[in-house]
Short mmCIF file of C-alpha atoms in Angstrom, two decimals:
data_model
loop_
_atom_site.label_atom_id
_atom_site.label_comp_id
_atom_site.label_asym_id
_atom_site.label_seq_id
_atom_site.Cartn_x
_atom_site.Cartn_y
_atom_site.Cartn_z
CA SER A 5 -219.59 173.21 53.63
CA ALA A 6 -222.45 174.89 55.42
CA VAL A 7 -222.52 175.92 59.05
CA ILE A 8 -225.91 175.53 60.67
CA SER A 9 -227.00 176.80 64.05
CA GLN A 10 -230.17 176.01 65.94
CA LYS A 11 -231.92 177.70 68.83
CA PRO A 12 -232.66 176.63 71.44
CA SER A 13 -230.21 173.79 71.94
CA ARG A 14 -232.56 172.22 74.44
CA ASP A 15 -235.78 172.97 76.26
CA ILE A 16 -238.15 171.46 78.76
CA CYS A 17 -241.77 172.32 78.07
CA GLN A 18 -245.15 171.71 79.61
CA ARG A 19 -247.80 169.66 77.91
CA GLY A 20 -250.13 171.73 75.73
CA THR A 21 -247.66 174.50 75.01
CA SER A 22 -245.79 175.23 71.78
CA LEU A 23 -242.10 175.67 71.01
CA THR A 24 -240.54 177.33 67.98
CA ILE A 25 -237.13 176.12 66.89
CA GLN A 26 -234.95 178.35 64.77
CA CYS A 27 -232.45 177.23 62.15
CA GLN A 28 -229.88 179.59 60.64
CA VAL A 29 -227.52 178.70 57.77
CA ASP A 30 -224.41 180.66 56.87
CA SER A 31 -225.15 180.51 53.14
CA GLN A 32 -228.19 180.69 50.90
CA VAL A 33 -229.82 177.34 50.26
CA THR A 34 -232.85 176.31 48.26
CA MET A 35 -234.19 173.57 50.49
CA MET A 36 -234.05 173.11 54.22
CA PHE A 37 -235.15 169.93 55.92
CA TRP A 38 -236.54 169.26 59.37
CA TYR A 39 -236.00 165.88 61.00
CA ARG A 40 -237.02 164.26 64.24
CA GLN A 41 -234.82 161.73 66.00
CA GLN A 42 -236.37 159.87 68.89
CA PRO A 43 -234.09 158.04 71.34
CA GLY A 44 -232.42 155.06 69.70
CA GLN A 45 -234.26 155.69 66.45
CA SER A 46 -233.27 156.80 63.00
CA LEU A 47 -233.84 160.26 61.66
CA THR A 48 -237.37 160.77 60.39
CA LEU A 49 -238.03 163.53 57.88
CA ILE A 50 -240.83 165.82 59.01
CA ALA A 51 -240.94 168.25 56.11
CA THR A 52 -239.01 170.06 53.42
CA ALA A 53 -239.08 173.85 53.52
CA ASN A 54 -238.64 175.89 50.36
CA GLN A 55 -238.42 179.65 50.39
CA GLY A 56 -241.53 181.29 49.02
CA SER A 57 -243.79 178.26 49.17
CA GLU A 58 -245.50 176.07 51.71
CA ALA A 59 -243.50 173.30 53.26
CA THR A 60 -243.96 169.76 52.00
CA TYR A 61 -244.85 167.38 54.82
CA GLU A 62 -244.09 163.68 55.01
CA SER A 63 -246.67 161.07 55.83
CA GLY A 64 -247.67 161.24 59.46
CA PHE A 65 -246.81 164.92 59.89
CA VAL A 66 -249.25 167.78 59.42
CA ILE A 67 -248.94 171.53 59.20
CA ASP A 68 -251.23 172.19 62.15
CA LYS A 69 -248.93 170.25 64.44
CA PHE A 70 -245.61 171.30 62.90
CA PRO A 71 -246.00 174.69 61.19
CA ILE A 72 -242.88 175.77 59.34
CA SER A 73 -241.74 179.16 58.16
CA ARG A 74 -239.11 179.91 55.52
CA PRO A 75 -238.91 183.68 55.21
CA ASN A 76 -235.59 183.74 53.33
CA LEU A 77 -232.85 181.52 51.92
CA THR A 78 -230.86 181.28 55.15
CA PHE A 79 -233.47 180.82 57.85
CA SER A 80 -236.34 178.56 58.84
CA THR A 81 -238.42 177.83 61.91
CA LEU A 82 -240.26 174.72 63.03
CA THR A 83 -242.98 174.99 65.65
CA VAL A 84 -244.04 171.98 67.68
CA SER A 85 -247.62 172.82 68.66
CA ASN A 86 -249.79 171.61 71.51
CA MET A 87 -247.00 169.42 72.77
CA SER A 88 -247.39 166.07 74.46
CA PRO A 89 -244.73 163.82 76.03
CA GLU A 90 -244.66 161.85 72.75
CA ASP A 91 -243.11 164.90 71.10
CA SER A 92 -240.02 164.56 73.28
CA SER A 93 -237.25 164.12 70.76
CA ILE A 94 -234.28 165.74 69.09
CA TYR A 95 -235.27 168.04 66.23
CA LEU A 96 -232.67 168.66 63.54
CA CYS A 97 -232.57 170.93 60.56
CA SER A 98 -230.38 170.20 57.59
CA VAL A 99 -229.49 171.50 54.15
CA GLU A 100 -228.21 169.82 51.05
CA ALA A 101 -224.58 170.23 50.19
CA THR A 102 -223.80 172.02 46.96
CA GLY A 103 -220.98 171.03 44.69
CA THR A 104 -219.89 167.58 43.66
CA ASP A 105 -221.60 165.61 46.44
CA THR A 106 -224.97 167.22 46.00
CA ASP A 107 -226.76 164.41 47.76
CA THR A 108 -225.08 164.81 51.09
CA GLN A 109 -226.55 166.85 53.88
CA TYR A 110 -225.23 169.15 56.55
CA PHE A 111 -227.03 169.02 59.86
CA GLY A 112 -227.49 171.48 62.64
CA PRO A 113 -226.59 170.51 66.21
CA GLY A 114 -230.17 169.67 67.03
CA THR A 115 -232.69 170.83 69.61
CA ARG A 116 -233.37 168.42 72.43
CA LEU A 117 -236.99 168.78 73.50
CA THR A 118 -238.45 167.26 76.63
CA VAL A 119 -242.18 167.55 77.22
CA LEU A 120 -243.46 166.98 80.72
CA SER B 22 -241.66 149.13 52.37
CA GLN B 23 -238.10 150.41 52.23
CA LYS B 24 -236.01 149.25 55.14
CA ILE B 25 -232.46 149.82 56.35
CA GLU B 26 -230.90 147.58 58.97
CA GLN B 27 -227.80 148.34 60.95
CA ASN B 28 -226.31 146.42 63.85
CA SER B 29 -228.67 147.31 66.65
CA GLU B 30 -226.21 146.24 69.31
CA ALA B 31 -223.23 148.34 70.19
CA LEU B 32 -219.90 147.30 68.75
CA ASN B 33 -216.92 147.23 71.11
CA ILE B 34 -213.49 147.15 69.52
CA GLN B 35 -209.99 147.20 70.91
CA GLU B 36 -207.96 150.25 69.93
CA GLY B 37 -205.83 149.60 66.87
CA LYS B 38 -208.14 146.97 65.42
CA THR B 39 -210.38 147.42 62.40
CA ALA B 40 -214.01 148.17 63.12
CA THR B 41 -216.51 146.91 60.56
CA LEU B 42 -220.10 148.14 60.54
CA THR B 43 -222.84 146.68 58.37
CA CYS B 44 -225.75 148.31 56.59
CA ASN B 45 -228.32 146.13 54.85
CA TYR B 46 -231.32 147.37 52.92
CA THR B 47 -234.43 145.92 51.31
CA ASN B 48 -237.06 147.05 48.83
CA TYR B 49 -234.84 149.80 47.51
CA SER B 50 -232.42 150.43 44.68
CA PRO B 51 -230.40 153.41 45.85
CA ALA B 52 -228.29 155.53 43.59
CA TYR B 53 -226.11 156.55 46.52
CA LEU B 54 -225.26 155.29 49.93
CA GLN B 55 -223.84 157.56 52.58
CA TRP B 56 -222.29 157.16 56.00
CA TYR B 57 -222.59 159.73 58.76
CA ARG B 58 -221.09 159.99 62.21
CA GLN B 59 -223.17 161.24 65.13
CA ASP B 60 -221.78 162.12 68.52
CA PRO B 61 -224.05 162.39 71.58
CA GLY B 62 -225.99 165.65 71.57
CA ARG B 63 -224.81 166.56 68.09
CA GLY B 64 -226.20 166.40 64.58
CA PRO B 65 -224.91 163.81 62.11
CA VAL B 66 -221.75 164.67 60.20
CA PHE B 67 -221.26 163.42 56.66
CA LEU B 68 -218.31 161.05 56.17
CA LEU B 69 -218.46 159.28 52.83
CA LEU B 70 -220.71 158.83 49.83
CA ILE B 71 -220.51 155.87 47.46
CA ARG B 72 -222.43 155.58 44.23
CA GLU B 73 -224.11 152.45 42.94
CA ASN B 74 -221.48 151.95 40.26
CA GLU B 75 -218.63 152.16 42.78
CA LYS B 76 -217.52 149.08 44.65
CA GLU B 77 -215.28 150.73 47.17
CA LYS B 78 -214.33 154.16 48.42
CA ARG B 79 -211.63 155.26 50.83
CA LYS B 80 -210.94 158.34 52.87
CA GLU B 81 -207.96 158.25 55.21
CA ARG B 82 -208.67 155.41 57.68
CA LEU B 83 -212.21 154.90 56.39
CA LYS B 84 -213.29 152.44 53.73
CA VAL B 85 -216.79 151.83 52.42
CA THR B 86 -217.93 149.04 50.15
CA PHE B 87 -221.22 148.85 48.31
CA ASP B 88 -222.61 145.56 47.02
CA THR B 89 -225.87 146.18 45.14
CA THR B 90 -226.37 142.44 44.63
CA LEU B 91 -226.23 141.68 48.34
CA LYS B 92 -227.91 145.04 49.09
CA GLN B 93 -225.24 145.72 51.64
CA SER B 94 -222.63 148.27 52.56
CA LEU B 95 -219.70 147.70 54.89
CA PHE B 96 -218.01 150.57 56.69
CA HIS B 97 -214.49 149.96 57.96
CA ILE B 98 -212.37 152.05 60.29
CA THR B 99 -208.79 150.84 60.31
CA ALA B 100 -206.35 151.48 63.16
CA SER B 101 -209.32 152.47 65.31
CA GLN B 102 -208.88 155.05 68.06
CA PRO B 103 -211.00 155.92 71.12
CA ALA B 104 -211.89 159.18 69.33
CA ASP B 105 -213.69 157.09 66.73
CA SER B 106 -216.29 156.14 69.33
CA ALA B 107 -219.65 157.42 68.09
CA THR B 108 -222.84 156.29 66.42
CA TYR B 109 -222.53 155.67 62.70
CA LEU B 110 -225.55 156.04 60.43
CA CYS B 111 -225.97 154.79 56.91
CA ALA B 112 -228.35 156.54 54.56
CA LEU B 113 -229.74 155.74 51.14
CA ASP B 114 -230.73 158.13 48.40
CA GLY B 115 -232.49 157.50 45.13
CA TYR B 116 -231.97 158.71 41.59
CA SER B 117 -234.31 161.64 41.28
CA SER B 118 -234.18 165.01 42.95
CA ALA B 119 -237.53 164.16 44.48
CA SER B 120 -236.25 161.08 46.27
CA LYS B 121 -235.78 161.35 50.01
CA ILE B 122 -232.73 160.26 51.97
CA ILE B 123 -233.59 157.37 54.27
CA PHE B 124 -231.51 156.88 57.38
CA GLY B 125 -230.76 153.74 59.34
CA SER B 126 -231.01 153.80 63.12
CA GLY B 127 -227.25 153.64 63.48
CA THR B 128 -224.67 151.46 65.18
CA ARG B 129 -222.95 152.63 68.33
CA LEU B 130 -219.22 152.00 68.18
CA SER B 131 -216.98 152.04 71.25
CA ILE B 132 -213.22 151.81 70.95
CA ARG B 133 -211.56 150.82 74.19
CA PRO B 134 -207.95 151.79 74.89
#
């Protein structure tokens, strides 16, 4: 299994500012995923981050709004730029499990973001 | 478009009884179906994976069924305990490495003593 940590665990931010969320994994992984989970909603994939290449964004998400870095195989950051109250959500990073159940995912604890 | 439906209302079960959660999907032929548990303020935790050619899978007090004809999965917790109270998410995954996992919105389960 993989152990994933995220920083910060929560934050309250002002409209128009940006927040960078960090995700650290205790083992090297090829792909890292960033999700958003709004209250009462399912997890929505924002982007997939591969080391050494640009992140792949899902429909409805753009790099200018959610820039992602992946400097090495154990770390990634997601920035929520020019925030508005609609960005209030839980942001989760995850990695794919390796081994027999390769299609399962391990998730970080999430970052709860509130934008005022 | 692909859609996953889980009981939107919370499920309240008496301790000791079997809790049964439903996951229905449309416009999708998943290769795998997964169940995750999510506690408040925490990320989802993987519980079980069942493949399309498997009808049933068990793990301790958990049992998952997968009916590709009905496009439905049932998730059972037998001898339920208050500690089982959480939100349970089902997720579908396709055949290729490029396919994305799609999550349902989850069902909140409460086990009362």
